[in-house]
C-alpha atoms as an extended CHARMM CRD file, in Angstrom:
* protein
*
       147  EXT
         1         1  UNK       CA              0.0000000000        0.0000000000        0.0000000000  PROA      1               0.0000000000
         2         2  UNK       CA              2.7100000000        2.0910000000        1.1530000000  PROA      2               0.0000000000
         3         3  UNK       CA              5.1520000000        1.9010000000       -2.6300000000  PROA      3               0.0000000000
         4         4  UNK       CA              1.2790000000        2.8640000000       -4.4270000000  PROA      4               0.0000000000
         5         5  UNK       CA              1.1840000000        5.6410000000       -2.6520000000  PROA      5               0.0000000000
         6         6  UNK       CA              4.2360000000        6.7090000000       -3.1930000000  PROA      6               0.0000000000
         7         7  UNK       CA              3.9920000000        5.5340000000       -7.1720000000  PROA      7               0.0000000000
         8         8  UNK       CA              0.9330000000        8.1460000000       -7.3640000000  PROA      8               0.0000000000
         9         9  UNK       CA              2.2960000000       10.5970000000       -5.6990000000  PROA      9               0.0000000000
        10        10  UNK       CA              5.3460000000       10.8790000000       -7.8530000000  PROA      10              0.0000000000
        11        11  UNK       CA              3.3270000000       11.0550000000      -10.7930000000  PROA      11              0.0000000000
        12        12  UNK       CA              1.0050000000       14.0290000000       -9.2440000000  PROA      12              0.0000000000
        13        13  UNK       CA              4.6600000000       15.8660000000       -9.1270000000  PROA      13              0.0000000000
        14        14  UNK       CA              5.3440000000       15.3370000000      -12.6740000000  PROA      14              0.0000000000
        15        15  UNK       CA              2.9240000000       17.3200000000      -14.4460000000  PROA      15              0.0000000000
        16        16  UNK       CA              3.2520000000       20.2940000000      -11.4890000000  PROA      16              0.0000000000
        17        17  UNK       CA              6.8430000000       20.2210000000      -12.1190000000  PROA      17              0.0000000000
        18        18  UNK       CA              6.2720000000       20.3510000000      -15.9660000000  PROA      18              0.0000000000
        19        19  UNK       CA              3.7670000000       22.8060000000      -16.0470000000  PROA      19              0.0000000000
        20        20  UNK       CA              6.0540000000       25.0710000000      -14.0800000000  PROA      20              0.0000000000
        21        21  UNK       CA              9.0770000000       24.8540000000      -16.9030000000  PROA      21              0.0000000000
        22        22  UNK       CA              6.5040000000       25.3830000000      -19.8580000000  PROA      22              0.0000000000
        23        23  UNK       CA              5.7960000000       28.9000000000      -18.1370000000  PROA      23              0.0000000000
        24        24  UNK       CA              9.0280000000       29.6970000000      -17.4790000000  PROA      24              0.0000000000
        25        25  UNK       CA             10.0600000000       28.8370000000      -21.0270000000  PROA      25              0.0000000000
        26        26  UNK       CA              7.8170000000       31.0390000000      -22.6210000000  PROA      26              0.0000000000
        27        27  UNK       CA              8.7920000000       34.3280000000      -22.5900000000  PROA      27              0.0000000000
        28        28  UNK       CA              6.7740000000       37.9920000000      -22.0370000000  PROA      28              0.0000000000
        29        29  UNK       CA              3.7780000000       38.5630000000      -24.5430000000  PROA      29              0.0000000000
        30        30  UNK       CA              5.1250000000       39.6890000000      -27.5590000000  PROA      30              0.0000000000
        31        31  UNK       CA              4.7080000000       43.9370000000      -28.5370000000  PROA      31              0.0000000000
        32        32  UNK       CA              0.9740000000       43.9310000000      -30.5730000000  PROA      32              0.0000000000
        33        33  UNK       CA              1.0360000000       43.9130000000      -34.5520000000  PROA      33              0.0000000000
        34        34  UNK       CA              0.6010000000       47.7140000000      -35.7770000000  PROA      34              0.0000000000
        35        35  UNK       CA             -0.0910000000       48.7300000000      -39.4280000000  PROA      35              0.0000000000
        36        36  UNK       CA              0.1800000000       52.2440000000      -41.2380000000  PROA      36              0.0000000000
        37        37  UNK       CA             -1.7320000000       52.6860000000      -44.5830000000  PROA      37              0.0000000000
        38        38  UNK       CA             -2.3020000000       55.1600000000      -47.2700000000  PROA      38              0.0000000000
        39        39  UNK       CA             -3.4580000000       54.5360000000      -50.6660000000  PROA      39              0.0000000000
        40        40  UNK       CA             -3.3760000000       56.2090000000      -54.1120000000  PROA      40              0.0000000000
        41        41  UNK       CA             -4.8240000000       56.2960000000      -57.7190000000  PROA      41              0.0000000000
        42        42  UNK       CA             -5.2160000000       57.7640000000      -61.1790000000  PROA      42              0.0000000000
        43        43  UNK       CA             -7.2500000000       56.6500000000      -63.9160000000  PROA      43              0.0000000000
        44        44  UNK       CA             -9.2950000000       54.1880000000      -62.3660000000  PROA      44              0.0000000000
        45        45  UNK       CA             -5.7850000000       52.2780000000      -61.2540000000  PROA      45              0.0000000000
        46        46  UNK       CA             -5.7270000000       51.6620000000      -57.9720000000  PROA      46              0.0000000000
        47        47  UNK       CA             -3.1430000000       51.1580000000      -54.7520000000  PROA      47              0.0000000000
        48        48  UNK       CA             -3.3430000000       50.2940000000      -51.0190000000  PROA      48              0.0000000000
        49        49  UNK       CA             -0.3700000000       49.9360000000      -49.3220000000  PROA      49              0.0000000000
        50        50  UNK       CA              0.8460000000       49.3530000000      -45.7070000000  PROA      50              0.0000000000
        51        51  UNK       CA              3.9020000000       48.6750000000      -43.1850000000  PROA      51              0.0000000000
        52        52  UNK       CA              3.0470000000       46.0850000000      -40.4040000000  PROA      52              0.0000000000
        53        53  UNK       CA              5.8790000000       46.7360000000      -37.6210000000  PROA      53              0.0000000000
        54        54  UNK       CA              5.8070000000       46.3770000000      -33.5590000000  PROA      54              0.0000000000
        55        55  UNK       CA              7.1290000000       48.7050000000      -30.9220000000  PROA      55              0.0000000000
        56        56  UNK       CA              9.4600000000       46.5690000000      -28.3710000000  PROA      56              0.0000000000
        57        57  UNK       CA             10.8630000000       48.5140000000      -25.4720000000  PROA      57              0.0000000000
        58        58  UNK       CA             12.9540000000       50.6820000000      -27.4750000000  PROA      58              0.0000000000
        59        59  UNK       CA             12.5800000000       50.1970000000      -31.3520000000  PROA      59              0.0000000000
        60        60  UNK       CA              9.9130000000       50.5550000000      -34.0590000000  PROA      60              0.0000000000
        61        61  UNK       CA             10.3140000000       46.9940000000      -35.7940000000  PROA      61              0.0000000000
        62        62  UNK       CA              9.5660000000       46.8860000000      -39.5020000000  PROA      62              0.0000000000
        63        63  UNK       CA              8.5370000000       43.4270000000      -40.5500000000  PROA      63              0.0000000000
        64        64  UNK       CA              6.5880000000       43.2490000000      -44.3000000000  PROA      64              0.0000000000
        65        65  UNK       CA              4.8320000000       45.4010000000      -46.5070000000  PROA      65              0.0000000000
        66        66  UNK       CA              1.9000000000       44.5400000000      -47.8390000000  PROA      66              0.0000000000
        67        67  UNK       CA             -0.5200000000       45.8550000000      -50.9430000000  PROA      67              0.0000000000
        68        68  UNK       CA             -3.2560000000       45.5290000000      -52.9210000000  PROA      68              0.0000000000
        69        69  UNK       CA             -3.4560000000       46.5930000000      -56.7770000000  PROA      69              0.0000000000
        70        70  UNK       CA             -7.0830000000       47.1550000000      -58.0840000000  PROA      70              0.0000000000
        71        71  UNK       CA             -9.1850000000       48.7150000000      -60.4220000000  PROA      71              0.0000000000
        72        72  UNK       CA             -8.0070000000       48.6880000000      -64.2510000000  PROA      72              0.0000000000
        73        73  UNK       CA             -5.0270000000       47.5720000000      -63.3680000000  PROA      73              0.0000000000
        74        74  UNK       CA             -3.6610000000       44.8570000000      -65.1870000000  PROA      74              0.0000000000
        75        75  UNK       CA             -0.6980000000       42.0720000000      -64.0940000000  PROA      75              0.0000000000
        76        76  UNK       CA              2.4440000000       44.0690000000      -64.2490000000  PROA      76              0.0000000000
        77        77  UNK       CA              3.1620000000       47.0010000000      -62.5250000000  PROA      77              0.0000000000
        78        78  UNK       CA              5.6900000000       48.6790000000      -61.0100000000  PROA      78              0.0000000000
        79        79  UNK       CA              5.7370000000       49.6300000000      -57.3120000000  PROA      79              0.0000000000
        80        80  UNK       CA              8.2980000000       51.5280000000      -55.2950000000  PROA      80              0.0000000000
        81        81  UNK       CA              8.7840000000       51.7380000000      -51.3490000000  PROA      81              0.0000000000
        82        82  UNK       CA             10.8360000000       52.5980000000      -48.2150000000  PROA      82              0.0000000000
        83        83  UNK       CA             10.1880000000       52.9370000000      -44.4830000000  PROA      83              0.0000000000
        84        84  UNK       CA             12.1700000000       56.3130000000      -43.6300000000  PROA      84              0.0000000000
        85        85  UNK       CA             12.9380000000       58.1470000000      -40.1330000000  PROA      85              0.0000000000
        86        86  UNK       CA             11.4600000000       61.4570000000      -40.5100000000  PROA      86              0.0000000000
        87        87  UNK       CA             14.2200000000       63.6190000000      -39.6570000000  PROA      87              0.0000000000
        88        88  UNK       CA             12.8340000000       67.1790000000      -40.2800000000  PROA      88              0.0000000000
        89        89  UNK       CA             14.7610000000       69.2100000000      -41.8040000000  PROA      89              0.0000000000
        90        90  UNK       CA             17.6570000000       67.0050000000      -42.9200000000  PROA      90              0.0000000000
        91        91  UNK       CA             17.0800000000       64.1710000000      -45.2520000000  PROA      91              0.0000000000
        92        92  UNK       CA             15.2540000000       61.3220000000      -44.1040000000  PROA      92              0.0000000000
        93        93  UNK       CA             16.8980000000       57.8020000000      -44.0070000000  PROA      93              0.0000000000
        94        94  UNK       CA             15.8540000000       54.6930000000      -45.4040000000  PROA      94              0.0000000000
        95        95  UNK       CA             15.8980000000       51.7760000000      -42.6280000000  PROA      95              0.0000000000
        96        96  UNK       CA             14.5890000000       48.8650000000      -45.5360000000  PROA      96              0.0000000000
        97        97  UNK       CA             16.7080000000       49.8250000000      -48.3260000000  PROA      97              0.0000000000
        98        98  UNK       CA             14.1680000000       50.3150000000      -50.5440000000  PROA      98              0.0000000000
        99        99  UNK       CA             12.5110000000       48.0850000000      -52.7500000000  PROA      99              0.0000000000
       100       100  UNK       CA             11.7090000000       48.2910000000      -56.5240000000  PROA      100             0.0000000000
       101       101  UNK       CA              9.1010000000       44.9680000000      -57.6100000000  PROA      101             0.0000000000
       102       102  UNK       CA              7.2260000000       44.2210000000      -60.2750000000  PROA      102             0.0000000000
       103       103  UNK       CA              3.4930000000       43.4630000000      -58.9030000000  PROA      103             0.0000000000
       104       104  UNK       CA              0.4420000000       41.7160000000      -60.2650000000  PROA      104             0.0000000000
       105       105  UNK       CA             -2.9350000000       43.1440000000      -59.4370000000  PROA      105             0.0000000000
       106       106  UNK       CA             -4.5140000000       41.8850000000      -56.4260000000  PROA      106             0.0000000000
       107       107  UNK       CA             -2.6530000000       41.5130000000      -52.7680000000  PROA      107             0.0000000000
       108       108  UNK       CA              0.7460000000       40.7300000000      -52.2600000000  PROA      108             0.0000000000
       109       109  UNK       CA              3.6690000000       41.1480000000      -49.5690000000  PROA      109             0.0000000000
       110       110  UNK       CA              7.0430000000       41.3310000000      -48.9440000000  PROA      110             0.0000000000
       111       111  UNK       CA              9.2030000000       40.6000000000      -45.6480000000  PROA      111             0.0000000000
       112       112  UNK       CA             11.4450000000       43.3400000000      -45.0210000000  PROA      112             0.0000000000
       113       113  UNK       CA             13.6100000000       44.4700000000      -42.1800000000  PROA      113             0.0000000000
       114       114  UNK       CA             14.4400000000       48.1580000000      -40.2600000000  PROA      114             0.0000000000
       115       115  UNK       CA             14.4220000000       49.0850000000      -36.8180000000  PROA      115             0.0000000000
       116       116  UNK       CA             14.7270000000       53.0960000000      -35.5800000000  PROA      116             0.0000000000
       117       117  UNK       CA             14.1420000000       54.2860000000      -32.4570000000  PROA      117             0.0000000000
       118       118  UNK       CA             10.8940000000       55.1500000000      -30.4460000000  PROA      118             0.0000000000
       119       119  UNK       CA             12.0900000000       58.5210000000      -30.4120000000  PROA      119             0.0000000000
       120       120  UNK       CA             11.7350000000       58.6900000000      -33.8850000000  PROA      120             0.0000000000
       121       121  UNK       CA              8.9740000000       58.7300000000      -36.0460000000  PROA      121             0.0000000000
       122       122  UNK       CA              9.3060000000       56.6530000000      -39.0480000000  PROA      122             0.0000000000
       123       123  UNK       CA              6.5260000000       56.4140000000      -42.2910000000  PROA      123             0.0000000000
       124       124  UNK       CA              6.5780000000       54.4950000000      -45.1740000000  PROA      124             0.0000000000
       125       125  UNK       CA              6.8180000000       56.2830000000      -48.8300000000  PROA      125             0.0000000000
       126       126  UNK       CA              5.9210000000       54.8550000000      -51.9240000000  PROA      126             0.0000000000
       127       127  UNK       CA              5.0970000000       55.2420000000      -55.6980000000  PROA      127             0.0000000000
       128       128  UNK       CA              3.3380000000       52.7530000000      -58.6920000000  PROA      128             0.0000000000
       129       129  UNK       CA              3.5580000000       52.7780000000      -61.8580000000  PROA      129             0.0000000000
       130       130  UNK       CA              0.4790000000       50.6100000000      -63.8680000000  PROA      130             0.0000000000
       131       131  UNK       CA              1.4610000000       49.5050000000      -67.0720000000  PROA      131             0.0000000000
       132       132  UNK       CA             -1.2910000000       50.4550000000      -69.5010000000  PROA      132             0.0000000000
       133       133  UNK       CA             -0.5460000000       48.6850000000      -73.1750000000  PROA      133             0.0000000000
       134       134  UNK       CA             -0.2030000000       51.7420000000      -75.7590000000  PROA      134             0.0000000000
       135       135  UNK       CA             -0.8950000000       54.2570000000      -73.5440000000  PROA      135             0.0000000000
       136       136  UNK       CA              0.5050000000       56.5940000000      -70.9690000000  PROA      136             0.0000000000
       137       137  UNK       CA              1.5070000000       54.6040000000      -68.1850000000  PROA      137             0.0000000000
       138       138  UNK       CA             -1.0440000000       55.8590000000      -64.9140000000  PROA      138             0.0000000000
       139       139  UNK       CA              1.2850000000       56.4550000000      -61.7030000000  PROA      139             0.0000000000
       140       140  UNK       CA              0.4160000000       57.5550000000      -58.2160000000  PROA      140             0.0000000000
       141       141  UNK       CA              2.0530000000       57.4840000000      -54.9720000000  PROA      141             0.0000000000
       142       142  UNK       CA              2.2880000000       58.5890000000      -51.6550000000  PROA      142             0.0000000000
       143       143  UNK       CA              3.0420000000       58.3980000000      -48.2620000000  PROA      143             0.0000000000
       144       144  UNK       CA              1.7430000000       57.1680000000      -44.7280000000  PROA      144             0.0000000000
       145       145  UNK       CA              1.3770000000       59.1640000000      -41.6200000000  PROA      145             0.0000000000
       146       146  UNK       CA              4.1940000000       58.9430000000      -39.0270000000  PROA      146             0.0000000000
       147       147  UNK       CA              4.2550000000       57.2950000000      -36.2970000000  PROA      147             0.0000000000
């Protein structure tokens, strides 16, 4: 009677002693998603555009752009962005590097990377070009609000 006892209460152990490393192996709740957005058109061409990113304890952190391409536009098109630091009255930075793709209408994203300070406010900037067969090519672009 005396070893069953001690059988069960080993195993009662077990799963407190487990359930204390799973929450000490996870760490703090991550920072919540954010997203800036503008948009832009001409001609019945259309673009909406965003920057997902989190604030951790000292950084803005960039993580994708995303879009969507409406309207007349057709599957190749030309779309520009950056996430800059606004810095006033001195140029402003570029913390991606910029990117230059060729986009199909519809949605669409790309992982990218920058980090700035939460001192600073940082937007994302961007132009498109539709390609319109023998015509003018429509373009529009734009830029977020700063956050």
């Amino acid at each position: 009677m005396r070893s069953t006892f001690r059988r069960f209460a080993a195993m009662a152990v077990i799963p407190v002693a487990a359930a204390g490393i799973m929450v000490a192996a996870h760490p703090a709740v991550a920072a919540a998603p954010k997203y800036l957005s503008s948009s832009c058109s001409d001609d019945g061409y259309r673009l909406g555009i965003g920057v997902h990113y989190y604030n951790d304890s000292t950084q803005h952190v960039v993580t994708k752009v995303s879009w969507h391409v409406g309207g007349n536009a057709g599957n190749t098109n030309y779309l520009d962005f950056r996430v800059y630091v606004d810095k006033n009255n001195a140029p402003d930075p570029d913390i991606t590097n910029g990117y230059s793709l060729t986009v199909k209408k519809g949605f669409g994203e790309k992982a990218v990377s920058g980090r700035t300070s939460l001192s600073n406010k940082m937007y994302l900037g961007f132009g498109m070009q539709f390609h319109k067969a023998s015509a003018v090519d429509p373009y529009c672009d734009g830029q977020t609000s700063r956050v």
